[in-house]
Amino acid sequence: MPDDRVITFGEAIREGLIEALARDEAVFLMGEGIADPSSFWGTTAGVVERFGPDRVMEMPVAENGMTGVAIGAAMAGQRPVISLHRVEFALLAIEQIVNNAAKAHYLSNGYHKVPLVIRIVIGRGWGQGPEHAQSLESVFAHIPGLKVVMPTFASEAKGMLIAAIEDDNPVIFIEHRWLYNVAGHVPEGYYRQPLNGPKVAVKGRDVTIVASAYMTLEAVRAAKVLEDIGCSAEVIDLRVLRPLNLGPVYRSVQKTGRLVTVDTGWVQYGIGAEVVARVASECFEALKSPPLRLGPPDHPTPSSRGLIPGFYPDGDRIVQEVGKLLAIDPERLKAGRRTLAEQRRDLPIDTPDPFFKGPF
Amino acid sequence: MPDDRVITFGEAIREGLIEALARDEAVFLMGEGIADPSSFWGTTAGVVERFGPDRVMEMPVAENGMTGVAIGAAMAGQRPVISLHRVEFALLAIEQIVNNAAKAHYLSNGYHKVPLVIRIVIGRGWGQGPEHAQSLESVFAHIPGLKVVMPTFASEAKGMLIAAIEDDNPVIFIEHRWLYNVAGHVPEGYYRQPLNGPKVAVKGRDVTIVASAYMTLEAVRAAKVLEDIGCSAEVIDLRVLRPLNLGPVYRSVQKTGRLVTVDTGWVQYGIGAEVVARVASECFEALKSPPLRLGPPDHPTPSSRGLIPGFYPDGDRIVQEVGKLLAIDPERLKAGRRTLAEQRRDLPIDTPDPFFKGPF
Amino acid sequence: MAIPDIKPPNTGPDVSSDLLLKFYFEMLRVRLVEEGIADRYSEQEMRCPVHLSIGQEAVAVGACQALQPRDKVFSTHRCHAHYLAKAGDLKRMLAEIYGKAAGCIGGRGGSMHLMDPDKGMIASIPLVGSSIPLAAGSALADQRTGSDRVTVAFFGDAALEEGVFHECGNFAALRRLPVLFVCENNLYSVYTHLDDRQPKRPLTEVARAHGMPALAGDGNDVVAVYQATREAVERARRGEGPTFLLFDTYRWREHCGPNYDNDIGYRSESEYLEWRERCPIAHQRRLLFEAGLLDPDQEEARIAKIRAEIDAAFAFAKSTPLADPSQASDHVYA
Amino acid sequence: MAIPDIKPPNTGPDVSSDLLLKFYFEMLRVRLVEEGIADRYSEQEMRCPVHLSIGQEAVAVGACQALQPRDKVFSTHRCHAHYLAKAGDLKRMLAEIYGKAAGCIGGRGGSMHLMDPDKGMIASIPLVGSSIPLAAGSALADQRTGSDRVTVAFFGDAALEEGVFHECGNFAALRRLPVLFVCENNLYSVYTHLDDRQPKRPLTEVARAHGMPALAGDGNDVVAVYQATREAVERARRGEGPTFLLFDTYRWREHCGPNYDNDIGYRSESEYLEWRERCPIAHQRRLLFEAGLLDPDQEEARIAKIRAEIDAAFAFAKSTPLADPSQASDHVYA
Ligand SMILES: Cc1ncc(C[n+]2csc(CCOP(=O)(O)OP(=O)(O)O)c2C)c(N)n1
Ligand SMILES: Cc1ncc(C[n+]2csc(CCOP(=O)(O)OP(=O)(O)O)c2C)c(N)n1
Ligand SMILES: [Mg+2]
Ligand SMILES: [Mg+2]
């Protein structure tokens, strides 16, 4: 299995879907825009041609009903994968997700299974505006009975998607749109990446940065710059928001004594809140300074690129904050920030940074 | 204004509604079961008789549409109050709440206002089961643009409801069903209780307990018992989950050095997570021991009273946990727990504890 | 455009006398079980909300008799009659309502969540409309796997007000799913009359919106329910898609709980009495006697047997142990 | 049961020649604005998704001309035409799409959220179906306050698939709200044809489900749209409740963006060309010339004026400053 093959996150998702469809007749895809020329941002390109419209079912625009139909089909032994272009559309289906998908197994005393994957896209950019750019993963992560997965790297996206499809539980599979064109080494063929929690993306000693999805890439970028200026940051990619296994984070904080979280969604009542709360309890003695949470400010996402500067945390912001936390010498910090600024130059703020093309 | 009049929380809500209806023609009520003999658990009893069916509008069973209609009416200058019998029904309306109610003001650059109150009941007991007994307040608390209020005491329920109706923002007004029959001193007439954050319910020195709604009562009960055995607990009633103002909590923890949160909803990604995360940052030096979060375990709410013991945190559990935290002498702790056990005696686990009838 | 029009179900002579007898005793059994619940509810040992179908038995029994055991049913908060009509286990039903470990789902759901999936009683969901897409999904699974099973979604008149019903109607018609949408119209949602919730038009018109045929029948006439359902089942098995079935009927007791409540003002005693006159069970009994298919001794013997079964089931449900807290955290994840 | 049947709008002679001219120039203005956007989109200065109505102008213009300035409109992701037809400010529209502080909402929403509430263009919401209840709520507010205003909800064919449309249809009919449900059926939801999303039946049948009259008309004939809408507006003002209006039309360019996309395979060039033949603007122009209501010089002068207005608006939008980050956190709460 040549693992030096480089493909994008989006292609990796597509491969995962194809592998799963080829492996198991019970797997089928449902969604809007999955069997059309847009092919769900390319992630289902050519799939309907290969598997036919009964395996790749274009659906009416009815997210609540569609999700309930998928749950019912899953309870009957099928393994549907639904795709929702934006988390805002998923809000229409949340009654079905929270009451039926998350609870059928528990409620039936273990009889019913709901082997369902709900792909939900979050993201940003190009003026999407307040109702097309939210990151509401914490809403799903709050609900027992759901699994909530949020991959960052292409190989994991494929393996975790396959694992999610094999899983007998409803899995909310969150894809950040700005990752679709990020490339990485992805094995060919069918393989699983267990849904077993966080993974250290960058090893380090001085501070623990916990992030997810696109924010992991910003954290990795920040860590590289920090390295150059003599600070060793450990970056942990959260990957699985529920069930939440923070073992690797605790081990890291035991070592570094410092915690920074970076959320794609709002900070208040967000993912970082749970991470910080747990670390504050489990690593109380080890913490050397107040944990710090980063994320977008507490207001809706404006459309205009004029309003966006400062909205999303990025490598520079992480470097600055870690600099403050570790009292890094301001001059050295400036040098690090200059490196980042040079990488960015005149890049637009509302499209994915080509720096992140990978391979990762 | 005789403030020694004792009425229940449910009656206080009803008075608040009546006062607001009488004061302002733009106020009207919408909901299922508000103009019928059940009168929304009595909170709208006699209101349709007094104000007529155009001010107390019985609605079809269509939570999503109904909520959107209320938002549209609010944008047009009306001041609707919707009532939803269970938070599970509100899930059907969450797209309208998150995308339209929460964002209309921001999105319109300040033009539109959404003076809307959404009464959402949470609660438990009498075998309601997994889909009629959730406490999902943290889902709403995550969303900028919403206000989220969760009163505990009768006089505040009335005053905060009036303030919510006067507010030009969408307010999620969460009522815990087990509070409806709890009585307290409630002023007559029209008055506001500002939606300005937590309030100290019991003063203390040794530990800070932050709770909401029915859990505040359990915490108050625990504090009384702790007092008897020589431990002084400060109980803070959170009251307003968004906008979140934790000033009083910080001041308390600066004094006590210890924090316990008690959630009505699930702990993971719940209300306590945010409180702990903020306190860990803002009161880092003051904290003497790891913050502790209490709440129901991480699984759906079973129906049977056989499965419920241990599910909900209660006074006894709080006393035990605080006992551990403060290393209270086990014998003294036992005495305290005995008092609580005597209060409970053979009371059923699935109905409100008559101990909490009040007045508070 | 070929939407078959609403037509009266063909009330021909093609129902065997055995079946006519079965209808009667099945309905009677459902009635007696629910009266048993009503009689004992004040003991406060059934500690969960109960929504009784007393007065509405013909719909559950008539519809389920038109199904095969392999066919599937989804229900609502008011699910006792559907559970029993679909051959759900009585002891496990009562144990469930009593919160016992031996309950059909171990006490996790209580009265509003009855299920016995091995009998085809797949799930009951207490959110209005919420089980309808599950039923459509079940039908989709059968269609995909080439099974000839049919799925029934039972729901009340209020479910027509929920968007999800329409989303599923559209999808089921589009895909010609083998699903029946059975609306049990008892005129009320809790204490609110249909006229205060929906504009005046025949409820069957909702089927037109989704290009689906509708059949309507007297919901207190078990034969009419059976025949309409059978027709819809046959259509579905032939791959001709979903049917909307409307059965008007009436709930005798309060929305939730064991009592009568005609005194509280939302409906009139006379309305109630009129419907009570049209008791589906008394009606069927009359029909059987008139046709000479039932003699009093035979009836008495059967009823005694049913009562004995019910008494035994209550005795079991009361005596079997409560669910144990140590099990409460099982099965969160598969 | 008195649901008025679908009837062809009364295409009588009661439309003044001034109005016929106005229809033409209004549609042309909308077309030229959107072509201006299409022409400039590749400059990448309009950095938000744009959904053009080119080909569909007759619906926006015909319907809005049947309204009074005090009447209210709610729209969707595809809102440019409705905004302009409801007299929304052109400069502020383009500034919004360019993300400028002078935009109609300060750059907060971009192309999918155009609004000019003082002109009655209350809101545009890009979630399919999501603005429909807002429109019903607006109508409810007017009903409550005794205002005679009428509210229009514009939406596409896909909105009929969303449950919320049906919830609002039911409610509006029940309460006889002064609201018009205007369905602009362009046969597609993104790249999926109606036939792959809904069963075959006249779309107007959805109105029957909710006991509401429906009117259908050629959505490329501005006069037909105007007359049908006027009839519905009058009904609404008389307190007779909502009407469902169906106008078939066609989107010429891609679902989102400035290009043509008939080559990508979801629809045929010939289908497109057939509809293009039926250009609503060319049709109206022909009618005017045939009736001798327009002479070429007059036309040229008017067009020149419109072009000048549009050019000036683009110049303004490009030159006015971007929204400033310091404002981004304003107005979270009122
Ligand atoms: C989504 C939702 N909204 C509201 C309720 C509250 N509720 C419980 S039963 C009921 C009445 C439903 O009426 P109908 O569907 O006609 O069934 P019936 O009770 O008459 O059998 C309502 C509104 C609910 N369970 N779910
Ligand atoms: C609730 C929701 N689901 C899906 C989408 C994605 N989406 C954007 S536009 C569109 C097509 C809508 O088609 P139609 O209503 O016919 O309007 P048209 O674009 O043809 O004008 C879809 C599905 C959305 N915006 N909102
Ligand atoms: Mg009913
Ligand atoms: Mg369309």
mmCIF file of N, CA, C and O in Angstrom, chain C residues 217-262:
data_model
loop_
_atom_site.group_PDB
_atom_site.id
_atom_site.type_symbol
_atom_site.label_atom_id
_atom_site.label_comp_id
_atom_site.label_asym_id
_atom_site.label_seq_id
_atom_site.Cartn_x
_atom_site.Cartn_y
_atom_site.Cartn_z
ATOM 1 N N GLY C 217 -62.546 6.699 5.480
ATOM 2 C CA GLY C 217 -63.582 5.765 5.914
ATOM 3 C C GLY C 217 -63.994 6.060 7.338
ATOM 4 O O GLY C 217 -63.324 6.814 8.055
ATOM 5 N N ASP C 218 -65.081 5.451 7.733
ATOM 6 C CA ASP C 218 -65.588 5.603 9.093
ATOM 7 C C ASP C 218 -64.613 4.906 10.041
ATOM 8 O O ASP C 218 -64.486 3.684 10.033
ATOM 9 N N GLY C 219 -63.956 5.684 10.851
ATOM 10 C CA GLY C 219 -62.951 5.126 11.746
ATOM 11 C C GLY C 219 -63.551 4.358 12.909
ATOM 12 O O GLY C 219 -62.814 3.780 13.709
ATOM 13 N N ASN C 220 -64.849 4.360 13.032
ATOM 14 C CA ASN C 220 -65.474 3.548 14.065
ATOM 15 C C ASN C 220 -66.069 2.260 13.477
ATOM 16 O O ASN C 220 -66.760 1.524 14.172
ATOM 17 N N ASP C 221 -65.794 2.030 12.214
ATOM 18 C CA ASP C 221 -66.271 0.813 11.560
ATOM 19 C C ASP C 221 -65.042 -0.005 11.174
ATOM 20 O O ASP C 221 -64.345 0.279 10.204
ATOM 21 N N VAL C 222 -64.788 -1.026 11.950
ATOM 22 C CA VAL C 222 -63.545 -1.773 11.774
ATOM 23 C C VAL C 222 -63.469 -2.424 10.396
ATOM 24 O O VAL C 222 -62.380 -2.543 9.814
ATOM 25 N N VAL C 223 -64.600 -2.791 9.855
ATOM 26 C CA VAL C 223 -64.590 -3.420 8.534
ATOM 27 C C VAL C 223 -64.173 -2.390 7.477
ATOM 28 O O VAL C 223 -63.372 -2.675 6.587
ATOM 29 N N ALA C 224 -64.715 -1.218 7.598
ATOM 30 C CA ALA C 224 -64.360 -0.157 6.654
ATOM 31 C C ALA C 224 -62.865 0.152 6.743
ATOM 32 O O ALA C 224 -62.184 0.317 5.730
ATOM 33 N N VAL C 225 -62.344 0.225 7.965
ATOM 34 C CA VAL C 225 -60.908 0.490 8.138
ATOM 35 C C VAL C 225 -60.098 -0.626 7.504
ATOM 36 O O VAL C 225 -59.137 -0.389 6.758
ATOM 37 N N TYR C 226 -60.506 -1.838 7.802
ATOM 38 C CA TYR C 226 -59.784 -2.991 7.260
ATOM 39 C C TYR C 226 -59.765 -2.960 5.741
ATOM 40 O O TYR C 226 -58.716 -3.132 5.103
ATOM 41 N N GLN C 227 -60.919 -2.716 5.148
ATOM 42 C CA GLN C 227 -60.986 -2.789 3.688
ATOM 43 C C GLN C 227 -60.201 -1.670 3.019
ATOM 44 O O GLN C 227 -59.494 -1.893 2.039
ATOM 45 N N ALA C 228 -60.297 -0.490 3.558
ATOM 46 C CA ALA C 228 -59.516 0.609 2.980
ATOM 47 C C ALA C 228 -58.027 0.320 3.125
ATOM 48 O O ALA C 228 -57.244 0.502 2.185
ATOM 49 N N THR C 229 -57.639 -0.156 4.296
ATOM 50 C CA THR C 229 -56.219 -0.423 4.516
ATOM 51 C C THR C 229 -55.736 -1.532 3.592
ATOM 52 O O THR C 229 -54.645 -1.460 3.027
ATOM 53 N N ARG C 230 -56.574 -2.564 3.468
ATOM 54 C CA ARG C 230 -56.148 -3.673 2.614
ATOM 55 C C ARG C 230 -55.903 -3.194 1.183
ATOM 56 O O ARG C 230 -54.915 -3.560 0.548
ATOM 57 N N GLU C 231 -56.778 -2.349 0.731
ATOM 58 C CA GLU C 231 -56.594 -1.814 -0.617
ATOM 59 C C GLU C 231 -55.260 -1.060 -0.722
ATOM 60 O O GLU C 231 -54.505 -1.223 -1.686
ATOM 61 N N ALA C 232 -54.989 -0.252 0.284
ATOM 62 C CA ALA C 232 -53.741 0.519 0.275
ATOM 63 C C ALA C 232 -52.530 -0.409 0.389
ATOM 64 O O ALA C 232 -51.494 -0.187 -0.254
ATOM 65 N N VAL C 233 -52.656 -1.449 1.186
ATOM 66 C CA VAL C 233 -51.549 -2.406 1.340
ATOM 67 C C VAL C 233 -51.273 -3.091 0.006
ATOM 68 O O VAL C 233 -50.120 -3.242 -0.414
ATOM 69 N N GLU C 234 -52.341 -3.453 -0.671
ATOM 70 C CA GLU C 234 -52.148 -4.120 -1.966
ATOM 71 C C GLU C 234 -51.466 -3.206 -2.966
ATOM 72 O O GLU C 234 -50.550 -3.612 -3.680
ATOM 73 N N ARG C 235 -51.906 -1.961 -2.999
ATOM 74 C CA ARG C 235 -51.238 -0.977 -3.866
ATOM 75 C C ARG C 235 -49.754 -0.923 -3.549
ATOM 76 O O ARG C 235 -48.911 -0.952 -4.428
ATOM 77 N N ALA C 236 -49.470 -0.811 -2.265
ATOM 78 C CA ALA C 236 -48.065 -0.678 -1.855
ATOM 79 C C ALA C 236 -47.281 -1.923 -2.266
ATOM 80 O O ALA C 236 -46.181 -1.823 -2.804
ATOM 81 N N ARG C 237 -47.858 -3.095 -2.032
ATOM 82 C CA ARG C 237 -47.126 -4.321 -2.392
ATOM 83 C C ARG C 237 -46.933 -4.440 -3.897
ATOM 84 O O ARG C 237 -45.961 -5.026 -4.355
ATOM 85 N N ARG C 238 -47.859 -3.905 -4.643
ATOM 86 C CA ARG C 238 -47.697 -3.929 -6.099
ATOM 87 C C ARG C 238 -46.682 -2.893 -6.580
ATOM 88 O O ARG C 238 -46.467 -2.741 -7.776
ATOM 89 N N GLY C 239 -46.114 -2.139 -5.648
ATOM 90 C CA GLY C 239 -45.124 -1.146 -6.045
ATOM 91 C C GLY C 239 -45.737 0.149 -6.542
ATOM 92 O O GLY C 239 -45.080 0.937 -7.211
ATOM 93 N N GLU C 240 -46.997 0.359 -6.186
ATOM 94 C CA GLU C 240 -47.664 1.559 -6.693
ATOM 95 C C GLU C 240 -47.572 2.745 -5.742
ATOM 96 O O GLU C 240 -48.163 3.788 -5.996
ATOM 97 N N GLY C 241 -46.886 2.532 -4.649
ATOM 98 C CA GLY C 241 -46.593 3.676 -3.802
ATOM 99 C C GLY C 241 -47.523 3.874 -2.626
ATOM 100 O O GLY C 241 -48.337 3.002 -2.301
ATOM 101 N N PRO C 242 -47.372 5.023 -1.992
ATOM 102 C CA PRO C 242 -48.052 5.294 -0.727
ATOM 103 C C PRO C 242 -49.519 5.674 -0.900
ATOM 104 O O PRO C 242 -49.947 6.082 -1.982
ATOM 105 N N THR C 243 -50.260 5.520 0.152
ATOM 106 C CA THR C 243 -51.661 5.968 0.207
ATOM 107 C C THR C 243 -51.872 6.716 1.510
ATOM 108 O O THR C 243 -51.297 6.351 2.534
ATOM 109 N N PHE C 244 -52.674 7.741 1.431
ATOM 110 C CA PHE C 244 -53.096 8.457 2.637
ATOM 111 C C PHE C 244 -54.454 7.925 3.059
ATOM 112 O O PHE C 244 -55.388 7.877 2.245
ATOM 113 N N LEU C 245 -54.565 7.500 4.288
ATOM 114 C CA LEU C 245 -55.824 6.940 4.791
ATOM 115 C C LEU C 245 -56.344 7.808 5.923
ATOM 116 O O LEU C 245 -55.606 8.119 6.874
ATOM 117 N N LEU C 246 -57.581 8.188 5.809
ATOM 118 C CA LEU C 246 -58.174 9.048 6.828
ATOM 119 C C LEU C 246 -59.319 8.337 7.517
ATOM 120 O O LEU C 246 -60.284 7.908 6.848
ATOM 121 N N PHE C 247 -59.235 8.215 8.817
ATOM 122 C CA PHE C 247 -60.313 7.579 9.578
ATOM 123 C C PHE C 247 -60.777 8.517 10.686
ATOM 124 O O PHE C 247 -60.011 8.836 11.602
ATOM 125 N N ASP C 248 -61.990 8.936 10.600
ATOM 126 C CA ASP C 248 -62.549 9.793 11.649
ATOM 127 C C ASP C 248 -62.978 8.933 12.830
ATOM 128 O O ASP C 248 -63.636 7.906 12.642
ATOM 129 N N THR C 249 -62.640 9.359 14.004
ATOM 130 C CA THR C 249 -63.026 8.616 15.190
ATOM 131 C C THR C 249 -63.054 9.567 16.379
ATOM 132 O O THR C 249 -63.071 10.789 16.176
ATOM 133 N N TYR C 250 -63.063 9.039 17.571
ATOM 134 C CA TYR C 250 -63.245 9.911 18.740
ATOM 135 C C TYR C 250 -62.601 9.278 19.968
ATOM 136 O O TYR C 250 -62.749 8.078 20.213
ATOM 137 N N ARG C 251 -61.897 10.125 20.700
ATOM 138 C CA ARG C 251 -61.304 9.692 21.965
ATOM 139 C C ARG C 251 -62.322 9.944 23.073
ATOM 140 O O ARG C 251 -62.821 11.053 23.205
ATOM 141 N N TRP C 252 -62.617 8.897 23.873
ATOM 142 C CA TRP C 252 -63.651 9.059 24.886
ATOM 143 C C TRP C 252 -63.159 9.749 26.145
ATOM 144 O O TRP C 252 -63.891 10.491 26.795
ATOM 145 N N ARG C 253 -61.923 9.448 26.503
ATOM 146 C CA ARG C 253 -61.447 9.974 27.794
ATOM 147 C C ARG C 253 -60.535 11.173 27.579
ATOM 148 O O ARG C 253 -60.339 11.634 26.464
ATOM 149 N N GLU C 254 -59.945 11.649 28.650
ATOM 150 C CA GLU C 254 -59.103 12.841 28.524
ATOM 151 C C GLU C 254 -57.900 12.557 27.626
ATOM 152 O O GLU C 254 -57.545 11.409 27.385
ATOM 153 N N HIS C 255 -57.279 13.633 27.147
ATOM 154 C CA HIS C 255 -56.135 13.496 26.244
ATOM 155 C C HIS C 255 -55.063 12.619 26.866
ATOM 156 O O HIS C 255 -54.534 11.709 26.222
ATOM 157 N N CYS C 256 -54.732 12.916 28.082
ATOM 158 C CA CYS C 256 -53.677 12.182 28.769
ATOM 159 C C CYS C 256 -54.185 11.861 30.158
ATOM 160 O O CYS C 256 -54.484 12.772 30.931
ATOM 161 N N GLY C 257 -54.281 10.585 30.462
ATOM 162 C CA GLY C 257 -54.786 10.191 31.769
ATOM 163 C C GLY C 257 -56.021 9.339 31.643
ATOM 164 O O GLY C 257 -56.533 9.124 30.534
ATOM 165 N N PRO C 258 -56.523 8.845 32.780
ATOM 166 C CA PRO C 258 -57.560 7.818 32.771
ATOM 167 C C PRO C 258 -58.996 8.343 32.847
ATOM 168 O O PRO C 258 -59.934 7.557 32.756
ATOM 169 N N ASN C 259 -59.180 9.636 32.995
ATOM 170 C CA ASN C 259 -60.509 10.139 33.354
ATOM 171 C C ASN C 259 -61.331 10.621 32.167
ATOM 172 O O ASN C 259 -60.822 10.842 31.082
ATOM 173 N N TYR C 260 -62.612 10.831 32.437
ATOM 174 C CA TYR C 260 -63.467 11.556 31.504
ATOM 175 C C TYR C 260 -63.315 13.036 31.811
ATOM 176 O O TYR C 260 -63.091 13.416 32.959
ATOM 177 N N ASP C 261 -63.441 13.868 30.796
ATOM 178 C CA ASP C 261 -63.204 15.294 31.056
ATOM 179 C C ASP C 261 -64.137 16.175 30.247
ATOM 180 O O ASP C 261 -63.776 17.299 29.895
ATOM 181 N N ASN C 262 -65.325 15.660 29.954
ATOM 182 C CA ASN C 262 -66.235 16.476 29.138
ATOM 183 C C ASN C 262 -66.746 17.690 29.895
ATOM 184 O O ASN C 262 -67.339 18.584 29.304
#
